[in-house]
């Protein structure tokens, strides 16, 4: 039976009575989505993969970390690894587990295959993963960066690995191709920055293990391979010396933000501004100070690009911690961290702070330590005698924990913006920053893909997110179920519900990448830390135009007279690499595609 109450006012007690209900069919009024954009197809494409990882408690090393640094996988990269013309995938493995290939077959199903036959003693997580042609033989080789927090600083466990493809998807480790580098790293990106015809590399330095939040260096590797002999040379000091101790970099993008024909470099990092390096004829120069957004310091951890306002230049979406967190940051009241070995016992101490009201009666804000007395005593036993009860610690500000003399030589970092944001390209290397809609602020944003999913001529953004690795007193960031932001064509966005988008990724979401299905469908793959990989298919798919390896950008002419610029990457988004193709719908009249050397071709649709 059912009872229908209409025109209900708020703030009243409603009474329903089965005796006055009318006969009805259970579920007859249920609402089912009929016009959502995506449909989950994980089972139908033959994928049954759940990421596994042995839990490592970073907080046993540094008690006051705001979050783990060992739970960021699995990374995801897409490309044709076995030479059959179809997009395949590789998903990174945690310490003790092999990376896994998913080889696409003509029947649109994927076959799973391990990269490593034996993972005994595998000491680190696979962090950044990149499929690219290292030796110029036409197939995709495999780069895996070593990262995580489990091993001490400088451990050889963090050495990166390059695997060479025999053309059929069989990979062999080349132990001599890469320079020695024992930094704990993150994403890997490729570009022919010096325009000599081969792909060079950027590798992000993420953290100094056991010494968070010390800044670390990131790196440029030049491809010096010749005659089948693969060699990469660390040329950071020569071409990008300002990458030395640049910070804790989470994501990077080779992108021409000033439209001068040279690929520049944009970095997203923790306790950093979004950082812009201009490519001045092969030399990368830090020009962040002139961008207009240099004072926006955040926990930026992902970046994707797109011409979201259809004006012919590239704008950016940068993901952050969001607003649904204990940590609140603003220009007036930033969050901060103070770090050094305060008690000279050989362990690195890092104290986070934030501004809170003095009391319920006195709303004057002061800077307090973010963690509890119990946690601080575990990190520095001397705090037990300094604050002998909870009340004394509860009212203690940071300048009561440490003297000015103690703080004088401490590393001090601040963040004033935790909002995930849109960076509008104003031209001449200038940007305007605006926050994304509230639905995008509910949790940490990770993997993202930008494309015109609904076919209205405007770029949309698909997002994966959450972070279960936070410290207990803050609680994990788990409010995101995946999200689709519909682009309005002017740099503004409208959040879509799960019913509208068809996207539901409720776990500890990480990477996100697009794939061409063998049946012509536009697919999106999403990974989750210690969760299932999910595959979604765009219900209405137009033309998927395959790109050549040296294609770098395209200018699309739309039927409304506007133009839209797109760039093509070897890696984009949080630990992600999407397939290289153009999605052409009915709004596109033509596409002018440019190679790295400036050669263009026009395609009409």
XYZ file of C-alpha atoms in Angstrom:
605
model
C 0.000 0.000 0.000
C 1.023 3.598 -0.495
C 0.073 6.933 0.997
C 0.800 10.169 -0.829
C 1.234 13.447 1.066
C 1.496 16.601 -1.022
C 2.332 20.285 -0.424
C 4.132 19.523 2.835
C 5.427 22.384 4.975
C 8.666 22.074 6.899
C 9.027 21.952 10.696
C 6.149 19.671 11.554
C 5.539 16.101 12.650
C 4.050 14.012 9.838
C 1.817 11.089 10.658
C 1.141 8.271 8.198
C -1.277 5.426 8.757
C -1.425 2.194 6.838
C -5.157 2.021 7.553
C -5.739 4.994 5.276
C -3.213 3.938 2.618
C -4.330 2.949 -0.865
C -3.481 -0.285 -2.645
C -0.357 -0.037 -4.812
C 2.442 -2.075 -6.365
C 5.686 -1.948 -4.354
C 8.337 -0.061 -6.293
C 5.911 1.114 -8.935
C 6.973 4.711 -8.398
C 10.713 3.996 -8.322
C 12.799 6.386 -10.419
C 15.453 4.894 -12.682
C 17.983 6.958 -14.591
C 17.361 6.707 -18.301
C 19.479 9.527 -19.706
C 22.737 9.232 -17.746
C 25.922 9.685 -19.740
C 27.932 6.664 -18.568
C 27.215 3.025 -17.830
C 29.454 0.753 -15.778
C 30.760 -2.112 -17.954
C 33.473 -3.579 -15.698
C 32.050 -7.111 -15.786
C 31.206 -7.101 -19.483
C 34.781 -6.210 -20.492
C 36.144 -9.078 -18.425
C 37.874 -7.156 -15.653
C 37.833 -8.517 -12.125
C 40.711 -6.722 -10.414
C 41.016 -5.534 -6.829
C 44.107 -3.624 -5.804
C 45.994 -5.173 -2.880
C 48.438 -3.516 -0.524
C 49.958 -4.488 2.790
C 49.093 -1.786 5.282
C 52.039 0.367 6.312
C 51.569 2.812 9.187
C 53.479 5.947 8.242
C 52.488 7.463 11.593
C 54.756 4.987 13.391
C 57.680 6.869 11.814
C 56.391 10.429 12.077
C 53.497 10.612 14.528
C 52.265 14.032 13.392
C 51.865 13.512 9.634
C 48.616 15.023 8.302
C 48.223 12.005 6.012
C 50.014 8.880 4.817
C 52.375 8.987 1.872
C 52.307 5.226 1.276
C 48.700 4.875 0.070
C 48.574 6.769 -3.205
C 48.484 3.891 -5.709
C 47.570 2.337 -7.932
C 48.746 4.339 -10.900
C 47.195 3.668 -14.312
C 48.622 4.021 -17.821
C 46.988 3.308 -21.199
C 48.554 2.439 -24.547
C 48.874 -0.344 -27.125
C 51.533 -2.521 -25.521
C 51.167 -5.692 -27.637
C 50.938 -4.080 -31.086
C 47.444 -5.277 -32.035
C 46.106 -1.760 -32.547
C 43.970 -1.766 -29.391
C 44.429 0.220 -26.193
C 45.706 -1.793 -23.243
C 46.188 -0.805 -19.601
C 48.768 -1.296 -16.892
C 47.976 -0.820 -13.205
C 50.759 -0.309 -10.677
C 51.498 -2.775 -7.918
C 52.175 -1.986 -4.266
C 55.292 -3.243 -2.481
C 55.269 -7.031 -2.753
C 52.807 -7.044 -5.659
C 53.388 -6.963 -9.416
C 52.001 -4.374 -11.788
C 49.247 -5.878 -13.942
C 48.655 -5.560 -17.677
C 45.116 -5.670 -19.073
C 45.403 -6.538 -22.762
C 42.387 -5.586 -24.859
C 41.071 -8.191 -27.281
C 38.995 -7.721 -30.469
C 35.883 -8.867 -28.565
C 36.234 -5.801 -26.265
C 37.361 -7.898 -23.303
C 40.648 -7.570 -21.425
C 43.073 -10.339 -20.480
C 45.085 -9.844 -17.288
C 48.829 -10.506 -17.244
C 51.421 -9.778 -14.547
C 54.505 -7.727 -15.373
C 56.683 -9.607 -12.882
C 56.628 -13.406 -12.509
C 58.039 -13.148 -8.992
C 57.519 -10.263 -6.550
C 59.429 -11.727 -3.594
C 61.322 -8.873 -2.013
C 59.792 -6.136 -4.192
C 60.504 -3.265 -1.772
C 58.541 -0.280 -3.066
C 55.255 0.795 -4.574
C 54.998 1.416 -8.288
C 54.247 5.132 -8.278
C 54.400 6.932 -11.611
C 53.818 4.699 -14.648
C 54.410 5.802 -18.220
C 54.065 3.978 -21.529
C 56.204 5.692 -24.190
C 58.643 4.861 -26.976
C 62.041 5.221 -25.332
C 64.179 3.777 -28.130
C 62.317 4.963 -31.238
C 61.413 1.482 -32.503
C 57.685 2.180 -32.693
C 56.461 0.269 -29.633
C 55.687 1.399 -26.094
C 58.295 0.870 -23.423
C 57.498 1.138 -19.726
C 58.839 3.494 -17.056
C 58.003 2.903 -13.387
C 59.130 5.356 -10.721
C 59.947 4.151 -7.225
C 58.063 5.846 -4.425
C 56.366 5.565 -1.085
C 57.397 6.090 2.526
C 58.300 2.605 3.729
C 62.049 2.747 3.130
C 64.455 5.306 4.609
C 65.630 8.359 2.734
C 68.177 7.570 0.027
C 67.333 3.883 -0.114
C 68.191 2.099 -3.360
C 64.647 0.709 -3.214
C 63.501 4.014 -4.738
C 65.495 3.502 -7.950
C 63.265 3.793 -11.033
C 62.983 1.025 -13.631
C 62.748 1.045 -17.416
C 61.331 -2.032 -19.171
C 61.876 -2.499 -22.907
C 59.091 -3.816 -25.129
C 59.917 -6.458 -27.726
C 56.978 -5.254 -29.829
C 54.650 -8.008 -28.666
C 54.055 -6.850 -25.106
C 56.909 -8.781 -23.496
C 58.992 -6.538 -21.243
C 62.641 -6.840 -20.169
C 64.299 -4.670 -17.532
C 67.120 -2.440 -18.796
C 69.145 -1.818 -15.631
C 71.645 0.513 -17.317
C 69.333 2.978 -19.075
C 68.584 5.312 -16.170
C 70.785 7.416 -13.900
C 70.979 6.464 -10.233
C 68.335 8.394 -8.332
C 67.095 7.325 -4.908
C 64.508 10.056 -4.336
C 61.010 8.862 -3.429
C 59.178 9.914 -6.572
C 55.697 10.264 -8.007
C 54.416 10.948 -11.520
C 56.394 10.569 -14.774
C 55.738 12.656 -17.903
C 57.272 12.624 -21.394
C 57.766 15.336 -24.003
C 60.272 16.171 -26.705
C 61.257 19.395 -24.952
C 64.421 19.921 -27.035
C 62.716 19.014 -30.331
C 65.328 16.465 -31.385
C 62.767 13.819 -32.322
C 62.720 11.634 -29.190
C 60.812 11.754 -25.919
C 62.479 13.176 -22.837
C 61.198 12.754 -19.272
C 60.120 14.709 -16.214
C 60.068 12.789 -12.924
C 58.431 14.333 -9.870
C 60.170 14.140 -6.509
C 57.402 13.584 -3.944
C 58.867 13.379 -0.449
C 61.978 12.872 1.641
C 60.982 9.645 3.446
C 60.795 9.910 7.217
C 61.426 13.674 6.956
C 58.103 15.170 5.826
C 57.709 18.000 4.757
C 61.275 18.668 3.585
C 61.245 19.853 -0.054
C 62.852 17.538 -2.585
C 64.067 17.938 -6.148
C 62.325 16.947 -9.350
C 64.193 15.958 -12.481
C 64.525 16.305 -16.264
C 66.006 13.295 -18.070
C 67.171 13.893 -21.635
C 66.819 11.000 -24.037
C 70.282 10.275 -25.432
C 69.442 6.864 -26.917
C 71.228 5.911 -30.125
C 71.311 2.856 -32.363
C 69.080 0.817 -30.078
C 71.193 1.623 -27.007
C 68.893 3.315 -24.503
C 70.309 6.021 -22.297
C 68.732 8.816 -20.277
C 70.852 11.602 -18.806
C 69.903 13.748 -15.818
C 70.205 17.290 -17.215
C 68.221 19.051 -14.472
C 71.138 21.294 -13.483
C 71.588 22.367 -17.097
C 68.001 22.911 -18.272
C 65.872 23.333 -15.119
C 68.113 24.162 -12.167
C 65.184 25.682 -10.261
C 63.721 22.189 -9.889
C 66.309 21.622 -7.152
C 64.399 21.308 -3.869
C 61.306 22.707 -5.590
C 58.976 21.005 -3.090
C 56.743 17.954 -2.764
C 55.409 17.580 -6.315
C 52.258 15.520 -6.802
C 51.447 16.075 -10.477
C 52.931 17.669 -13.573
C 51.894 18.594 -17.079
C 53.926 19.479 -20.154
C 51.720 22.174 -21.680
C 52.177 25.293 -23.791
C 50.508 27.769 -21.427
C 51.818 30.842 -23.299
C 51.116 29.602 -26.861
C 54.671 30.145 -28.103
C 55.043 26.667 -29.606
C 57.372 25.342 -26.898
C 56.051 22.884 -24.278
C 56.206 24.454 -20.832
C 55.909 22.660 -17.494
C 53.253 23.149 -14.806
C 53.556 21.507 -11.377
C 51.000 20.820 -8.652
C 52.400 20.131 -5.202
C 51.805 19.991 -1.472
C 52.568 23.204 0.468
C 53.290 24.836 -2.919
C 51.679 27.244 -5.361
C 50.730 25.870 -8.762
C 54.180 26.329 -10.278
C 54.864 27.425 -13.864
C 58.105 26.757 -15.743
C 58.427 28.490 -19.113
C 60.355 26.627 -21.783
C 62.757 29.211 -23.178
C 64.140 27.306 -26.177
C 64.978 24.229 -24.146
C 65.668 25.920 -20.799
C 62.924 25.816 -18.154
C 62.595 28.991 -16.093
C 60.351 29.398 -13.070
C 57.935 32.248 -13.910
C 55.372 31.539 -11.181
C 55.921 34.957 -9.605
C 54.436 36.710 -12.671
C 51.371 34.483 -13.166
C 49.034 36.210 -10.719
C 48.404 32.994 -8.766
C 51.791 32.653 -7.078
C 50.387 33.411 -3.622
C 47.782 30.634 -3.766
C 49.544 27.984 -1.680
C 47.692 24.689 -1.310
C 47.862 20.949 -1.094
C 47.577 20.812 -4.884
C 47.795 17.194 -6.006
C 46.366 16.910 -9.531
C 46.139 19.004 -12.683
C 44.416 18.610 -16.052
C 44.020 21.009 -18.941
C 41.385 22.105 -21.398
C 40.082 25.125 -23.285
C 37.129 25.388 -20.928
C 36.057 28.854 -22.099
C 36.520 28.201 -25.836
C 38.864 31.139 -26.419
C 41.739 29.275 -28.047
C 44.162 28.907 -25.135
C 44.676 26.268 -22.459
C 43.106 26.599 -19.006
C 43.647 24.266 -16.049
C 41.730 22.429 -13.352
C 43.778 21.847 -10.185
C 42.619 19.474 -7.474
C 43.184 20.196 -3.792
C 42.194 18.899 -0.348
C 38.798 20.607 -0.594
C 36.661 22.257 2.070
C 35.269 19.220 3.884
C 38.178 18.968 6.297
C 39.277 19.967 9.766
C 41.997 22.060 8.137
C 40.625 25.442 7.047
C 42.901 27.841 5.209
C 42.626 31.468 4.123
C 44.907 34.451 3.584
C 44.206 35.709 7.094
C 44.245 32.283 8.753
C 46.570 29.909 6.876
C 47.427 26.407 7.973
C 51.117 25.982 8.734
C 53.704 23.365 9.511
C 56.874 23.794 11.578
C 59.523 21.103 11.185
C 62.980 20.174 12.416
C 64.536 17.774 14.910
C 63.407 19.892 17.842
C 64.619 17.498 20.564
C 67.844 16.407 18.792
C 67.030 12.699 18.980
C 67.547 11.942 15.286
C 63.861 11.961 14.261
C 62.272 14.743 12.225
C 59.407 16.476 14.010
C 56.658 18.223 12.010
C 53.941 20.183 13.820
C 50.879 21.288 11.825
C 48.886 24.277 13.047
C 45.651 26.057 12.293
C 43.767 29.062 13.619
C 40.892 28.372 16.015
C 38.695 30.526 18.300
C 40.129 31.004 21.771
C 36.873 29.864 23.394
C 33.128 29.827 22.862
C 32.895 33.233 24.440
C 36.022 34.667 22.869
C 36.007 34.125 19.112
C 39.423 35.715 18.666
C 41.453 33.223 16.641
C 44.908 32.041 17.635
C 47.356 29.569 16.089
C 47.051 26.168 17.770
C 48.735 22.809 17.089
C 46.442 20.637 15.001
C 47.167 17.329 16.742
C 46.208 16.156 20.202
C 48.413 16.035 23.300
C 48.653 12.236 23.064
C 50.056 12.365 19.537
C 52.482 15.171 20.318
C 53.828 13.363 23.378
C 54.442 10.279 21.239
C 56.481 12.402 18.825
C 58.327 14.402 21.513
C 58.373 12.813 24.956
C 59.477 16.110 26.482
C 56.021 17.547 25.842
C 54.651 15.291 28.599
C 56.351 17.306 31.317
C 55.763 20.626 29.579
C 52.008 19.993 29.404
C 51.207 17.784 32.367
C 47.451 17.656 31.717
C 45.083 17.951 28.808
C 43.728 21.330 29.841
C 47.131 22.999 29.753
C 47.742 21.644 26.257
C 44.238 22.510 25.038
C 44.892 26.204 25.587
C 48.487 26.211 24.336
C 49.287 28.077 21.125
C 52.253 27.239 18.907
C 54.429 29.910 20.524
C 53.860 28.170 23.854
C 55.087 24.867 22.443
C 58.296 26.377 21.110
C 60.329 29.479 21.731
C 61.218 31.920 18.972
C 64.772 30.630 19.210
C 63.606 27.054 18.585
C 61.504 28.112 15.606
C 64.149 30.381 14.101
C 65.856 27.703 11.996
C 62.839 25.403 11.612
C 61.315 24.728 8.205
C 58.085 26.754 8.101
C 55.507 26.216 5.356
C 52.061 27.752 4.973
C 48.959 27.074 2.850
C 46.142 29.567 2.348
C 43.953 27.837 -0.238
C 42.601 24.284 -0.030
C 39.842 24.795 -2.611
C 39.971 22.769 -5.808
C 40.020 25.431 -8.484
C 39.808 26.539 -12.092
C 42.739 28.500 -13.534
C 41.568 30.662 -16.419
C 44.287 31.523 -18.899
C 44.174 35.295 -19.414
C 47.061 35.294 -21.893
C 50.618 36.595 -21.556
C 51.302 34.048 -18.823
C 48.604 35.448 -16.503
C 45.866 33.440 -14.779
C 42.732 34.014 -12.719
C 41.793 31.457 -10.061
C 38.204 30.612 -9.073
C 36.941 27.728 -6.890
C 35.083 24.804 -8.430
C 31.459 24.123 -7.355
C 30.780 22.976 -3.791
C 30.308 19.335 -4.856
C 33.963 19.287 -5.965
C 35.057 20.501 -2.511
C 33.607 17.533 -0.584
C 36.845 15.544 -0.665
C 40.337 15.294 -2.099
C 40.426 15.253 -5.912
C 42.777 12.805 -7.621
C 42.496 11.443 -11.177
C 40.663 13.665 -13.686
C 39.759 13.533 -17.381
C 38.509 16.515 -19.382
C 36.409 15.992 -22.539
C 33.080 16.981 -24.070
C 31.174 13.999 -22.700
C 27.660 15.346 -23.303
C 28.378 16.613 -26.836
C 27.322 20.236 -26.297
C 30.586 21.746 -27.559
C 31.956 22.498 -24.076
C 34.570 20.549 -22.130
C 33.400 18.706 -19.016
C 35.489 17.203 -16.193
C 35.271 13.692 -14.767
C 36.844 13.205 -11.342
C 38.006 10.412 -9.054
C 38.898 11.123 -5.437
C 39.069 10.521 -1.668
C 41.956 9.756 0.694
C 41.683 7.107 3.400
C 45.234 7.709 4.607
C 44.556 10.628 6.937
C 45.421 10.630 10.627
C 42.719 9.318 12.945
C 41.768 12.533 14.717
C 40.914 14.185 11.371
C 39.139 11.189 9.859
C 39.422 9.934 6.331
C 38.280 11.958 3.335
C 35.601 9.689 1.854
C 32.703 11.951 0.817
C 33.257 11.728 -2.943
C 31.611 9.070 -5.111
C 33.261 10.217 -8.303
C 31.962 13.402 -9.915
C 31.117 14.844 -13.314
C 31.219 18.608 -13.719
C 29.366 19.794 -16.806
C 31.216 22.623 -18.523
C 29.128 25.656 -19.440
C 31.585 26.965 -22.034
C 32.540 30.082 -20.094
C 34.792 28.550 -17.447
C 31.941 27.781 -15.069
C 30.712 24.283 -14.223
C 27.551 22.569 -13.028
C 27.852 19.442 -10.881
C 25.922 16.409 -12.112
C 24.281 13.884 -9.814
C 25.082 10.185 -9.922
C 21.755 9.661 -11.711
C 22.776 12.176 -14.369
C 26.359 11.021 -14.859
C 26.139 7.286 -14.187
C 29.518 7.533 -12.409
C 29.813 5.918 -8.974
C 33.309 5.402 -7.523
C 32.738 5.247 -3.767
C 36.101 3.986 -2.484
C 39.603 5.356 -2.037
C 39.711 6.570 -5.632
C 43.036 7.341 -7.313
C 43.835 7.282 -11.054
C 41.466 7.989 -13.944
C 42.167 7.484 -17.668
C 40.312 7.291 -20.976
C 40.513 4.322 -23.362
C 39.283 3.434 -26.848
C 37.208 0.289 -26.730
C 37.617 -2.179 -29.585
C 33.898 -1.745 -30.267
C 34.359 1.995 -30.823
C 33.146 2.961 -27.364
C 34.691 5.716 -25.262
C 35.775 4.015 -22.019
C 37.010 5.443 -18.727
C 38.955 3.379 -16.172
C 39.139 4.296 -12.475
C 41.396 2.719 -9.859
C 40.823 2.547 -6.104
C 43.407 1.879 -3.421
C 42.612 -1.555 -1.998
C 39.446 -1.523 -4.072
C 38.089 -2.652 -7.419
C 39.055 -1.092 -10.723
C 35.941 0.164 -12.487
C 35.294 0.676 -16.208
C 32.617 3.015 -17.557
C 31.410 3.417 -21.142
C 30.031 6.633 -22.605
C 26.570 5.663 -23.834
C 26.633 7.864 -26.928
C 29.974 7.806 -28.708
C 30.801 9.642 -31.907
C 34.214 9.391 -33.585
C 37.411 8.488 -31.747
C 40.232 9.831 -33.896
C 43.595 8.136 -33.250
C 46.610 10.425 -32.982
C 50.143 9.992 -34.231
C 52.980 9.735 -31.676
C 54.333 13.198 -32.498
C 50.971 15.025 -32.456
C 50.988 17.607 -29.669
C 47.986 19.894 -30.140
C 44.849 20.526 -32.176
C 42.570 23.463 -32.847
C 38.951 22.374 -33.236
C 36.535 24.545 -35.178
C 33.013 24.219 -33.780
C 29.771 24.693 -35.673
C 28.905 27.708 -33.494
C 31.937 29.529 -34.873
C 34.095 29.156 -31.755
C 37.452 27.427 -31.629
C 38.669 25.039 -28.965
C 42.296 24.163 -28.351
C 43.327 20.713 -27.135
C 46.711 19.299 -26.190
C 47.838 15.667 -26.235
C 49.962 14.288 -23.458
C 52.185 11.443 -22.426
C 50.630 11.413 -18.965
C 48.015 13.718 -17.429
C 46.228 13.758 -14.067
C 47.003 12.121 -10.726
C 49.235 9.058 -11.451
C 47.366 8.685 -14.749
C 48.066 8.350 -18.460
C 45.142 8.340 -20.890
C 45.014 6.957 -24.407
C 45.943 9.469 -27.091
C 42.880 10.201 -29.196
C 40.510 13.006 -30.146
C 36.823 12.647 -29.343
C 34.931 14.171 -32.250
C 31.195 14.793 -31.847
C 28.628 16.543 -34.029
C 29.719 20.007 -32.851
C 33.155 19.701 -34.481
C 33.498 20.936 -38.072
C 37.243 20.457 -38.497
C 40.450 19.858 -36.581
C 43.858 21.306 -37.374
C 46.454 19.019 -35.772
C 50.047 20.122 -35.121
C 53.121 17.960 -34.574
C 55.990 18.767 -32.221
C 57.882 20.302 -35.147
C 54.965 22.552 -36.121
C 53.770 20.560 -39.149
C 49.987 20.777 -39.448
C 47.201 18.867 -41.167
C 43.481 19.640 -41.380
C 40.769 17.025 -41.005
C 37.138 17.766 -41.832
C 34.262 15.943 -40.163
